[in-house]
mmCIF file of C-alpha atoms in Angstrom:
data_model
loop_
_atom_site.group_PDB
_atom_site.id
_atom_site.type_symbol
_atom_site.label_atom_id
_atom_site.label_comp_id
_atom_site.label_asym_id
_atom_site.label_seq_id
_atom_site.Cartn_x
_atom_site.Cartn_y
_atom_site.Cartn_z
ATOM 1 C CA UNK A 959 -16.474 45.229 -35.644
ATOM 2 C CA UNK A 960 -15.916 44.243 -39.270
ATOM 3 C CA UNK A 961 -12.398 45.705 -39.112
ATOM 4 C CA UNK A 962 -11.667 43.680 -35.968
ATOM 5 C CA UNK A 963 -12.792 40.459 -37.639
ATOM 6 C CA UNK A 964 -10.597 41.185 -40.666
ATOM 7 C CA UNK A 965 -7.603 41.825 -38.395
ATOM 8 C CA UNK A 966 -8.159 38.578 -36.459
ATOM 9 C CA UNK A 967 -8.509 36.638 -39.705
ATOM 10 C CA UNK A 968 -5.284 38.163 -40.997
ATOM 11 C CA UNK A 969 -3.413 37.275 -37.810
ATOM 12 C CA UNK A 970 -4.725 33.719 -38.015
ATOM 13 C CA UNK A 971 -3.519 33.352 -41.598
ATOM 14 C CA UNK A 972 -0.101 34.720 -40.690
ATOM 15 C CA UNK A 973 0.174 32.360 -37.724
ATOM 16 C CA UNK A 974 -0.810 29.386 -39.851
ATOM 17 C CA UNK A 975 1.612 30.368 -42.587
ATOM 18 C CA UNK A 976 4.529 30.836 -40.197
ATOM 19 C CA UNK A 977 7.012 27.972 -40.476
ATOM 20 C CA UNK A 978 7.179 25.627 -37.501
ATOM 21 C CA UNK A 979 10.355 25.763 -35.492
ATOM 22 C CA UNK A 980 12.597 22.844 -36.302
ATOM 23 C CA UNK A 981 13.422 20.660 -33.315
ATOM 24 C CA UNK A 982 17.104 19.825 -33.073
ATOM 25 C CA UNK A 983 18.381 16.283 -32.691
ATOM 26 C CA UNK A 984 19.520 17.061 -29.148
ATOM 27 C CA UNK A 985 16.027 18.322 -28.254
ATOM 28 C CA UNK A 986 14.428 15.190 -29.690
ATOM 29 C CA UNK A 987 16.806 13.066 -27.658
ATOM 30 C CA UNK A 988 15.999 14.941 -24.456
ATOM 31 C CA UNK A 989 12.268 14.585 -25.133
ATOM 32 C CA UNK A 990 12.746 10.840 -25.575
ATOM 33 C CA UNK A 991 14.748 10.604 -22.357
ATOM 34 C CA UNK A 992 12.132 12.421 -20.288
ATOM 35 C CA UNK A 993 9.349 10.406 -21.907
ATOM 36 C CA UNK A 994 11.092 7.104 -21.116
ATOM 37 C CA UNK A 995 11.626 7.953 -17.462
ATOM 38 C CA UNK A 996 8.019 9.138 -17.208
ATOM 39 C CA UNK A 997 6.777 5.818 -18.622
ATOM 40 C CA UNK A 998 8.897 3.902 -16.100
ATOM 41 C CA UNK A 999 7.527 5.939 -13.211
ATOM 42 C CA UNK A 1000 3.958 5.480 -14.502
ATOM 43 C CA UNK A 1001 4.409 1.710 -14.443
ATOM 44 C CA UNK A 1002 5.601 1.805 -10.830
ATOM 45 C CA UNK A 1003 2.771 4.118 -9.773
ATOM 46 C CA UNK A 1004 0.179 1.799 -11.322
ATOM 47 C CA UNK A 1005 1.845 -1.269 -9.804
ATOM 48 C CA UNK A 1006 2.062 0.342 -6.361
ATOM 49 C CA UNK A 1007 -1.577 1.454 -6.450
ATOM 50 C CA UNK A 1008 -2.898 -1.935 -7.544
ATOM 51 C CA UNK A 1009 -0.666 -3.923 -5.183
ATOM 52 C CA UNK A 1010 -2.433 -2.373 -2.201
ATOM 53 C CA UNK A 1011 -5.741 -4.070 -3.054
ATOM 54 C CA UNK A 1012 -4.837 -7.680 -2.219
ATOM 55 C CA UNK A 1013 -2.119 -10.328 -2.358
ATOM 56 C CA UNK A 1014 -3.037 -11.561 -5.833
ATOM 57 C CA UNK A 1015 -2.719 -8.081 -7.295
ATOM 58 C CA UNK A 1016 0.511 -7.502 -5.401
ATOM 59 C CA UNK A 1017 1.996 -10.580 -7.098
ATOM 60 C CA UNK A 1018 0.597 -9.500 -10.477
ATOM 61 C CA UNK A 1019 2.145 -6.052 -10.012
ATOM 62 C CA UNK A 1020 5.555 -7.525 -9.206
ATOM 63 C CA UNK A 1021 5.449 -9.768 -12.279
ATOM 64 C CA UNK A 1022 4.338 -6.881 -14.488
ATOM 65 C CA UNK A 1023 7.223 -4.657 -13.350
ATOM 66 C CA UNK A 1024 9.732 -7.492 -13.711
ATOM 67 C CA UNK A 1025 8.659 -8.559 -17.200
ATOM 68 C CA UNK A 1026 8.354 -4.982 -18.461
ATOM 69 C CA UNK A 1027 11.905 -4.278 -17.340
ATOM 70 C CA UNK A 1028 13.226 -7.415 -19.010
ATOM 71 C CA UNK A 1029 12.025 -5.999 -22.338
ATOM 72 C CA UNK A 1030 12.511 -2.254 -21.762
ATOM 73 C CA UNK A 1031 15.234 -1.993 -19.123
ATOM 74 C CA UNK A 1032 18.119 -1.423 -21.539
ATOM 75 C CA UNK A 1033 16.348 1.481 -23.222
ATOM 76 C CA UNK A 1034 15.588 3.058 -19.846
ATOM 77 C CA UNK A 1035 19.202 2.662 -18.746
ATOM 78 C CA UNK A 1036 20.451 4.085 -22.034
ATOM 79 C CA UNK A 1037 18.161 7.095 -21.612
ATOM 80 C CA UNK A 1038 19.455 7.722 -18.113
ATOM 81 C CA UNK A 1039 23.120 7.456 -19.123
ATOM 82 C CA UNK A 1040 22.548 9.876 -21.982
ATOM 83 C CA UNK A 1041 20.769 12.309 -19.691
ATOM 84 C CA UNK A 1042 23.554 12.206 -17.087
ATOM 85 C CA UNK A 1043 26.200 12.776 -19.728
ATOM 86 C CA UNK A 1044 24.506 15.732 -21.389
ATOM 87 C CA UNK A 1045 23.489 17.400 -18.134
ATOM 88 C CA UNK A 1046 27.124 17.515 -17.061
ATOM 89 C CA UNK A 1047 28.306 18.742 -20.460
ATOM 90 C CA UNK A 1048 25.619 21.424 -20.585
ATOM 91 C CA UNK A 1049 26.595 22.662 -17.129
ATOM 92 C CA UNK A 1050 30.304 22.505 -17.972
ATOM 93 C CA UNK A 1051 31.305 20.639 -14.829
ATOM 94 C CA UNK A 1052 28.969 22.612 -12.552
ATOM 95 C CA UNK A 1053 27.621 19.687 -10.525
ATOM 96 C CA UNK A 1054 25.178 21.783 -8.532
ATOM 97 C CA UNK A 1055 23.675 23.112 -11.760
ATOM 98 C CA UNK A 1056 23.503 19.625 -13.261
ATOM 99 C CA UNK A 1057 21.838 18.269 -10.126
ATOM 100 C CA UNK A 1058 19.257 21.070 -10.099
ATOM 101 C CA UNK A 1059 18.391 20.489 -13.765
ATOM 102 C CA UNK A 1060 18.112 16.733 -13.257
ATOM 103 C CA UNK A 1061 15.811 17.297 -10.273
ATOM 104 C CA UNK A 1062 13.571 19.514 -12.391
ATOM 105 C CA UNK A 1063 13.479 16.931 -15.180
ATOM 106 C CA UNK A 1064 12.597 14.092 -12.802
ATOM 107 C CA UNK A 1065 9.916 16.214 -11.143
ATOM 108 C CA UNK A 1066 8.351 17.039 -14.526
ATOM 109 C CA UNK A 1067 8.464 13.368 -15.552
ATOM 110 C CA UNK A 1068 6.810 12.287 -12.302
ATOM 111 C CA UNK A 1069 4.091 14.932 -12.644
ATOM 112 C CA UNK A 1070 3.235 13.629 -16.105
ATOM 113 C CA UNK A 1071 3.379 10.014 -14.909
ATOM 114 C CA UNK A 1072 1.041 10.713 -11.987
ATOM 115 C CA UNK A 1073 -1.562 12.231 -14.288
ATOM 116 C CA UNK A 1074 -1.331 9.309 -16.725
ATOM 117 C CA UNK A 1075 -1.504 6.728 -13.917
ATOM 118 C CA UNK A 1076 -4.675 8.339 -12.522
ATOM 119 C CA UNK A 1077 -6.267 8.063 -15.955
ATOM 120 C CA UNK A 1078 -5.299 4.392 -16.246
ATOM 121 C CA UNK A 1079 -6.474 3.448 -12.734
ATOM 122 C CA UNK A 1080 -9.178 5.969 -11.740
ATOM 123 C CA UNK A 1081 -9.589 6.205 -7.969
ATOM 124 C CA UNK A 1082 -13.377 6.418 -8.385
ATOM 125 C CA UNK A 1083 -13.581 3.264 -10.546
ATOM 126 C CA UNK A 1084 -16.486 1.010 -9.496
ATOM 127 C CA UNK A 1085 -14.426 -2.102 -10.254
ATOM 128 C CA UNK A 1086 -10.852 -1.048 -9.596
ATOM 129 C CA UNK A 1087 -9.694 -4.627 -9.118
ATOM 130 C CA UNK A 1088 -10.723 -5.650 -12.644
ATOM 131 C CA UNK A 1089 -9.139 -2.511 -14.096
ATOM 132 C CA UNK A 1090 -5.912 -3.320 -12.258
ATOM 133 C CA UNK A 1091 -5.850 -6.941 -13.409
ATOM 134 C CA UNK A 1092 -6.394 -5.935 -17.027
ATOM 135 C CA UNK A 1093 -3.818 -3.126 -16.926
ATOM 136 C CA UNK A 1094 -1.137 -5.181 -15.177
ATOM 137 C CA UNK A 1095 -1.670 -8.033 -17.650
ATOM 138 C CA UNK A 1096 -1.186 -5.579 -20.526
ATOM 139 C CA UNK A 1097 2.087 -4.456 -18.969
ATOM 140 C CA UNK A 1098 3.175 -8.069 -18.466
ATOM 141 C CA UNK A 1099 2.291 -9.106 -22.025
ATOM 142 C CA UNK A 1100 4.037 -6.139 -23.655
ATOM 143 C CA UNK A 1101 1.036 -3.973 -24.485
ATOM 144 C CA UNK A 1102 2.699 -0.965 -22.861
ATOM 145 C CA UNK A 1103 6.243 -1.556 -24.089
ATOM 146 C CA UNK A 1104 7.996 1.622 -25.162
ATOM 147 C CA UNK A 1105 8.093 0.618 -28.823
ATOM 148 C CA UNK A 1106 4.342 -0.121 -28.765
ATOM 149 C CA UNK A 1107 3.405 3.223 -27.195
ATOM 150 C CA UNK A 1108 5.553 5.501 -29.338
ATOM 151 C CA UNK A 1109 7.746 4.078 -32.092
ATOM 152 C CA UNK A 1110 9.434 7.400 -32.844
ATOM 153 C CA UNK A 1111 10.485 7.981 -29.239
ATOM 154 C CA UNK A 1112 11.601 4.372 -28.857
ATOM 155 C CA UNK A 1113 13.680 4.719 -32.033
ATOM 156 C CA UNK A 1114 15.419 7.743 -30.498
ATOM 157 C CA UNK A 1115 16.256 5.671 -27.430
ATOM 158 C CA UNK A 1116 17.466 2.854 -29.664
ATOM 159 C CA UNK A 1117 19.821 5.253 -31.428
ATOM 160 C CA UNK A 1118 21.241 6.309 -28.062
ATOM 161 C CA UNK A 1119 21.682 2.677 -27.076
ATOM 162 C CA UNK A 1120 23.507 1.828 -30.306
ATOM 163 C CA UNK A 1121 25.871 4.794 -30.009
ATOM 164 C CA UNK A 1122 28.832 3.048 -28.422
ATOM 165 C CA UNK A 1123 31.347 5.801 -29.138
ATOM 166 C CA UNK A 1124 30.470 7.579 -25.889
ATOM 167 C CA UNK A 1125 30.296 4.442 -23.769
ATOM 168 C CA UNK A 1126 33.681 4.796 -22.058
ATOM 169 C CA UNK A 1127 33.274 8.545 -21.677
ATOM 170 C CA UNK A 1128 29.863 8.091 -20.046
ATOM 171 C CA UNK A 1129 31.301 5.534 -17.663
ATOM 172 C CA UNK A 1130 34.057 7.930 -16.594
ATOM 173 C CA UNK A 1131 31.469 10.651 -16.173
ATOM 174 C CA UNK A 1132 29.253 8.526 -13.948
ATOM 175 C CA UNK A 1133 32.241 7.680 -11.781
ATOM 176 C CA UNK A 1134 33.005 11.393 -11.523
ATOM 177 C CA UNK A 1135 29.393 12.123 -10.581
ATOM 178 C CA UNK A 1136 29.659 9.774 -7.621
ATOM 179 C CA UNK A 1137 32.855 11.460 -6.440
ATOM 180 C CA UNK A 1138 32.093 15.121 -7.141
ATOM 181 C CA UNK A 1139 28.355 15.621 -7.216
ATOM 182 C CA UNK A 1140 26.760 17.138 -4.119
ATOM 183 C CA UNK A 1141 24.789 14.726 -1.961
ATOM 184 C CA UNK A 1142 21.412 15.752 -3.288
ATOM 185 C CA UNK A 1143 19.241 13.156 -4.990
ATOM 186 C CA UNK A 1144 17.380 13.672 -8.234
ATOM 187 C CA UNK A 1145 14.045 12.974 -6.569
ATOM 188 C CA UNK A 1146 14.386 15.841 -4.070
ATOM 189 C CA UNK A 1147 11.521 17.891 -5.547
ATOM 190 C CA UNK A 1148 9.275 14.823 -5.555
ATOM 191 C CA UNK A 1149 10.146 14.106 -1.918
ATOM 192 C CA UNK A 1150 9.513 17.721 -0.916
ATOM 193 C CA UNK A 1151 6.063 17.527 -2.512
ATOM 194 C CA UNK A 1152 5.431 14.283 -0.598
ATOM 195 C CA UNK A 1153 6.719 16.000 2.547
ATOM 196 C CA UNK A 1154 4.364 18.954 2.136
ATOM 197 C CA UNK A 1155 1.352 16.644 1.760
ATOM 198 C CA UNK A 1156 2.160 15.184 5.174
ATOM 199 C CA UNK A 1157 2.069 18.681 6.630
ATOM 200 C CA UNK A 1158 5.790 18.660 7.377
ATOM 201 C CA UNK A 1159 8.196 21.574 7.213
ATOM 202 C CA UNK A 1160 9.779 21.939 3.779
ATOM 203 C CA UNK A 1161 13.530 21.714 3.553
ATOM 204 C CA UNK A 1162 13.794 19.375 6.536
ATOM 205 C CA UNK A 1163 14.872 16.421 4.394
ATOM 206 C CA UNK A 1164 18.329 14.947 3.906
ATOM 207 C CA UNK A 1165 19.455 12.295 1.436
ATOM 208 C CA UNK A 1166 20.955 9.082 2.835
ATOM 209 C CA UNK A 1167 21.456 7.177 -0.409
ATOM 210 C CA UNK A 1168 21.841 8.962 -3.758
ATOM 211 C CA UNK A 1169 22.524 6.124 -6.178
ATOM 212 C CA UNK A 1170 19.986 6.834 -8.902
ATOM 213 C CA UNK A 1171 17.601 5.253 -9.677
ATOM 214 C CA UNK A 1172 17.593 4.143 -6.004
ATOM 215 C CA UNK A 1173 17.452 6.920 -3.416
ATOM 216 C CA UNK A 1174 16.621 7.094 0.293
ATOM 217 C CA UNK A 1175 15.706 10.268 2.179
ATOM 218 C CA UNK A 1176 15.232 10.909 5.881
ATOM 219 C CA UNK A 1177 13.713 13.721 7.886
ATOM 220 C CA UNK A 1178 11.913 14.610 11.082
ATOM 221 C CA UNK A 1179 8.199 15.357 10.838
ATOM 222 C CA UNK A 1180 5.976 16.114 13.823
ATOM 223 C CA UNK A 1181 8.579 14.664 16.201
ATOM 224 C CA UNK A 1182 8.779 11.444 14.190
ATOM 225 C CA UNK A 1183 11.600 10.167 12.003
ATOM 226 C CA UNK A 1184 10.399 9.504 8.465
ATOM 227 C CA UNK A 1185 12.280 7.510 5.817
ATOM 228 C CA UNK A 1186 11.275 7.785 2.160
ATOM 229 C CA UNK A 1187 12.560 5.401 -0.511
ATOM 230 C CA UNK A 1188 12.530 6.327 -4.199
ATOM 231 C CA UNK A 1189 13.144 4.356 -7.387
ATOM 232 C CA UNK A 1190 13.135 6.186 -10.703
ATOM 233 C CA UNK A 1191 11.411 9.110 -8.974
ATOM 234 C CA UNK A 1192 8.577 7.000 -7.547
ATOM 235 C CA UNK A 1193 8.747 7.653 -3.806
ATOM 236 C CA UNK A 1194 6.979 6.110 -0.831
ATOM 237 C CA UNK A 1195 7.359 6.130 2.917
ATOM 238 C CA UNK A 1196 9.008 3.134 4.566
ATOM 239 C CA UNK A 1197 6.963 1.936 7.511
#
């Protein structure tokens, strides 16, 4: 037993002494990009949840989303442009590979956003309306701006925004994406998860509009036609 404890202690010391792996600049940028998109989706999830309570909260949610985007929209757009550019470069022109990777990234961002949104607006809250009013007001007043939440991540996004040397190249790339990329939206994994919750057959979804961040999907479920609209990976059924 004593020998086992000594061995565990030795392993612990070695692990603590081992140098931490340095994160490359590209990895830091990708972390910032995924974080930014996740924060955008979280805002929309919170707004959508609160807007269902009554008309006053619906208006408050719309104002919160609008004002937040006035202050943070350029950083979000910069993050998305950077992501599109590097996904295509990493996949060396393989559009199917780039699309698959972007779908995985969006899905991961949405998963994280859903968890954070549930913590902000707990479903079991005894006074959900008050929680919503307070949270939406914080969004409207700038309390949840990207630079307020995480200065380091926001600085990474700012560096991407200020890097104008790739501007024309990114524009050409985005035009190429529209022409060459397969008609498969980035939110496909999110939609398939939504589809499964409805008890529908997986894989029975087709994309109608794939102009990220706006996407529209359609499918047949239980003999009914279902249309799902997505914005920045936040998807909901159109009634």
